[in-house]
Amino acid sequence: MPTHRPTRPRSPLAGPSAGPTSPFPIPLSGPIVKGFGRGSRELGIPTANIPLAGLSVGGHQEVESGVYYGWAGVDVDAEGLRVTEGGKEGGGGGVWPMVMSIGWNPFYKNTVRSVEVHIMHGFANDFYGARMNLLILGFVRPEYDYVDKESLVEDIRTDIEVARRSLEREAYARLKDDPYLTQFQGGEHEQQVAS
């Protein structure tokens, strides 16, 4: 059962400066699906959701509920328009920093676990059905319950800044170039998730 958020100040960084340590990095992949519709509409923080089954396909179904950070490769351009079938050399699309929640979202009393990814980029278009490859590099914090929506939004905005600063460190920044992030062809993970 999640606890309420602590009142103590939060660390401005997550993860060791030397780079990710076990079990990270964790690769995760899947098609972007419609979520609960709360990210953009209620919270002003849009999310790209992938099916929870993506965790089991990657062998990580037991990952702790909480907030994580890393890189998101999506087969869309900077406007959010789909890239034609993988682009050059089986790759394509773009890579952006992300912060994500894996969990039950106790504030909303969800009855199912969800995987919600906030890509730190302003897209002009929705891109449901696009393929997304995630490289999860670290843990920001556990899942908390909140007394009000304002506290939830405040913590999410802090999560975004912690993720941004954490990814700017060299050991994390260089992982943006991992070929996995833009290899969408043959999507073994995606095919298993979608079935």
Short mmCIF file of C-alpha atoms in Angstrom, two decimals:
data_model
loop_
_atom_site.label_atom_id
_atom_site.label_comp_id
_atom_site.label_asym_id
_atom_site.label_seq_id
_atom_site.Cartn_x
_atom_site.Cartn_y
_atom_site.Cartn_z
CA MET A 1 0.00 0.00 0.00
CA PRO A 2 1.52 3.35 -1.02
CA THR A 3 2.23 5.92 1.63
CA HIS A 4 1.54 9.64 1.45
CA ARG A 5 4.34 11.76 0.08
CA PRO A 6 6.96 12.77 2.63
CA THR A 7 7.35 16.42 3.58
CA ARG A 8 11.17 16.43 3.47
CA PRO A 9 12.99 18.13 0.55
CA ARG A 10 13.71 15.94 -2.48
CA SER A 11 17.10 15.23 -3.98
CA PRO A 12 17.72 17.12 -7.25
CA LEU A 13 19.28 14.00 -8.86
CA ALA A 14 18.53 10.29 -9.08
CA GLY A 15 21.01 7.48 -9.63
CA PRO A 16 24.78 7.38 -9.21
CA SER A 17 26.90 9.86 -11.21
CA ALA A 18 28.97 6.98 -12.64
CA GLY A 19 25.93 5.72 -14.55
CA PRO A 20 23.15 3.16 -14.23
CA THR A 21 23.66 0.19 -11.91
CA SER A 22 21.79 -3.13 -11.84
CA PRO A 23 18.99 -3.73 -12.66
CA PHE A 24 19.33 -0.75 -15.03
CA PRO A 25 19.25 -0.16 -17.90
CA ILE A 26 15.91 -1.89 -18.47
CA PRO A 27 14.65 -2.01 -22.08
CA LEU A 28 10.90 -1.86 -22.56
CA SER A 29 8.92 -1.67 -25.78
CA GLY A 30 5.37 -1.49 -27.01
CA PRO A 31 2.77 0.30 -29.10
CA ILE A 32 1.43 3.57 -27.71
CA VAL A 33 -2.15 3.08 -26.53
CA LYS A 34 -4.87 5.32 -25.10
CA GLY A 35 -4.66 5.62 -21.35
CA PHE A 36 -7.13 7.05 -18.86
CA GLY A 37 -7.01 10.47 -20.54
CA ARG A 38 -5.99 12.28 -17.36
CA GLY A 39 -2.39 13.27 -18.19
CA SER A 40 -3.12 16.07 -20.62
CA ARG A 41 -6.71 16.86 -19.74
CA GLU A 42 -6.60 16.96 -15.94
CA LEU A 43 -2.95 17.37 -15.08
CA GLY A 44 -1.51 19.29 -18.03
CA ILE A 45 1.23 16.64 -18.33
CA PRO A 46 0.64 14.46 -21.43
CA THR A 47 1.65 10.81 -21.35
CA ALA A 48 2.31 8.12 -23.93
CA ASN A 49 1.12 4.84 -22.48
CA ILE A 50 2.18 1.33 -23.38
CA PRO A 51 0.39 -1.87 -22.39
CA LEU A 52 1.34 -3.30 -19.01
CA ALA A 53 2.09 -6.55 -20.84
CA GLY A 54 5.27 -4.84 -22.04
CA LEU A 55 6.75 -5.37 -18.58
CA SER A 56 6.30 -9.13 -18.72
CA VAL A 57 7.63 -9.34 -22.28
CA GLY A 58 10.77 -7.60 -21.10
CA GLY A 59 10.97 -9.93 -18.10
CA HIS A 60 10.31 -7.10 -15.64
CA GLN A 61 6.75 -7.72 -14.46
CA GLU A 62 7.93 -7.55 -10.85
CA VAL A 63 9.47 -4.07 -11.18
CA GLU A 64 8.61 -1.91 -8.17
CA SER A 65 5.80 0.59 -8.60
CA GLY A 66 7.17 4.10 -8.75
CA VAL A 67 8.68 6.80 -10.95
CA TYR A 68 11.60 6.11 -13.30
CA TYR A 69 13.62 8.06 -15.86
CA GLY A 70 15.51 7.37 -19.07
CA TRP A 71 15.23 7.75 -22.84
CA ALA A 72 12.25 7.15 -25.15
CA GLY A 73 12.67 6.31 -28.81
CA VAL A 74 9.46 6.78 -30.80
CA ASP A 75 8.86 6.28 -34.51
CA VAL A 76 7.61 9.86 -34.92
CA ASP A 77 9.25 13.13 -35.87
CA ALA A 78 9.56 16.20 -33.62
CA GLU A 79 5.96 17.18 -34.44
CA GLY A 80 4.60 13.75 -33.51
CA LEU A 81 4.00 12.60 -37.09
CA ARG A 82 4.73 8.93 -37.86
CA VAL A 83 8.03 8.14 -39.56
CA THR A 84 7.57 5.99 -42.65
CA GLU A 85 8.15 2.36 -41.71
CA GLY A 86 11.35 2.60 -39.73
CA GLY A 87 13.37 4.96 -41.93
CA LYS A 88 16.97 4.38 -42.90
CA GLU A 89 18.75 1.14 -41.91
CA GLY A 90 15.74 -0.19 -40.03
CA GLY A 91 15.83 2.73 -37.60
CA GLY A 92 14.09 6.06 -37.55
CA GLY A 93 12.09 8.36 -35.38
CA GLY A 94 13.46 10.42 -32.53
CA VAL A 95 14.83 10.01 -29.03
CA TRP A 96 13.74 12.22 -26.15
CA PRO A 97 14.22 12.28 -22.38
CA MET A 98 11.38 10.73 -20.41
CA VAL A 99 10.06 10.23 -16.91
CA MET A 100 7.55 7.45 -16.32
CA SER A 101 5.21 6.02 -13.76
CA ILE A 102 4.70 2.30 -13.31
CA GLY A 103 1.98 1.61 -10.81
CA TRP A 104 -1.54 1.84 -9.50
CA ASN A 105 -1.93 5.64 -9.30
CA PRO A 106 -3.50 5.52 -5.83
CA PHE A 107 -4.75 9.12 -6.06
CA TYR A 108 -7.13 7.91 -8.80
CA LYS A 109 -7.83 4.55 -7.13
CA ASN A 110 -6.88 2.57 -10.25
CA THR A 111 -7.76 -1.12 -10.18
CA VAL A 112 -5.08 -2.03 -12.75
CA ARG A 113 -1.39 -1.19 -12.93
CA SER A 114 -0.33 1.12 -15.75
CA VAL A 115 2.80 2.25 -17.59
CA GLU A 116 2.58 5.99 -18.29
CA VAL A 117 5.47 7.80 -19.98
CA HIS A 118 5.87 11.57 -20.08
CA ILE A 119 8.18 12.40 -22.99
CA MET A 120 9.92 15.70 -22.27
CA HIS A 121 9.14 17.30 -25.62
CA GLY A 122 6.18 19.34 -26.86
CA PHE A 123 4.56 17.41 -29.71
CA ALA A 124 1.94 19.07 -31.92
CA ASN A 125 0.15 15.78 -32.66
CA ASP A 126 -1.05 12.66 -30.85
CA PHE A 127 0.64 9.48 -32.01
CA TYR A 128 -1.42 6.53 -30.80
CA GLY A 129 -0.25 3.32 -32.43
CA ALA A 130 3.35 4.54 -32.85
CA ARG A 131 6.07 2.25 -31.56
CA MET A 132 8.03 3.26 -28.48
CA ASN A 133 11.27 1.79 -27.16
CA LEU A 134 12.25 2.80 -23.63
CA LEU A 135 15.62 2.56 -21.95
CA ILE A 136 14.88 2.93 -18.23
CA LEU A 137 18.03 4.16 -16.51
CA GLY A 138 17.04 4.79 -12.91
CA PHE A 139 14.51 5.08 -10.11
CA VAL A 140 13.31 8.51 -8.96
CA ARG A 141 10.93 7.65 -6.12
CA PRO A 142 8.28 5.20 -4.91
CA GLU A 143 4.60 5.60 -5.72
CA TYR A 144 2.78 7.88 -3.28
CA ASP A 145 -0.82 8.71 -2.55
CA TYR A 146 -1.83 12.39 -2.48
CA VAL A 147 -4.34 14.42 -0.54
CA ASP A 148 -5.07 16.67 -3.53
CA LYS A 149 -4.40 17.04 -7.25
CA GLU A 150 -2.16 20.08 -6.73
CA SER A 151 0.28 18.04 -4.61
CA LEU A 152 0.32 15.31 -7.28
CA VAL A 153 1.07 17.82 -10.06
CA GLU A 154 3.78 19.48 -7.95
CA ASP A 155 5.52 16.13 -7.42
CA ILE A 156 5.24 15.20 -11.11
CA ARG A 157 6.83 18.52 -12.09
CA THR A 158 9.63 17.83 -9.59
CA ASP A 159 10.02 14.31 -11.05
CA ILE A 160 10.42 15.86 -14.52
CA GLU A 161 13.17 18.21 -13.31
CA VAL A 162 14.96 15.42 -11.40
CA ALA A 163 14.86 13.26 -14.55
CA ARG A 164 16.09 16.12 -16.77
CA ARG A 165 19.05 16.92 -14.50
CA SER A 166 19.88 13.24 -14.01
CA LEU A 167 19.96 12.58 -17.76
CA GLU A 168 22.25 15.56 -18.40
CA ARG A 169 25.12 13.74 -16.69
CA GLU A 170 27.58 12.24 -19.19
CA ALA A 171 27.12 8.60 -18.14
CA TYR A 172 23.37 8.91 -18.83
CA ALA A 173 23.44 11.36 -21.74
CA ARG A 174 25.54 9.05 -23.91
CA LEU A 175 22.91 6.30 -23.65
CA LYS A 176 20.63 8.46 -25.79
CA ASP A 177 22.59 7.05 -28.74
CA ASP A 178 21.87 3.39 -27.88
CA PRO A 179 20.77 1.80 -31.20
CA TYR A 180 17.96 -0.08 -29.44
CA LEU A 181 16.01 3.16 -29.05
CA THR A 182 15.48 3.64 -32.80
CA GLN A 183 15.28 0.04 -34.01
CA PHE A 184 11.61 -0.50 -34.59
CA GLN A 185 11.79 -3.12 -37.37
CA GLY A 186 11.13 -6.71 -36.41
CA GLY A 187 9.65 -5.41 -33.10
CA GLU A 188 9.67 -8.74 -31.27
CA HIS A 189 8.56 -7.02 -28.06
CA GLU A 190 5.83 -5.09 -29.82
CA GLN A 191 4.46 -8.14 -31.60
CA GLN A 192 4.28 -10.08 -28.34
CA VAL A 193 2.72 -7.14 -26.47
CA ALA A 194 0.08 -6.53 -29.15
CA SER A 195 -1.04 -10.16 -29.28
#
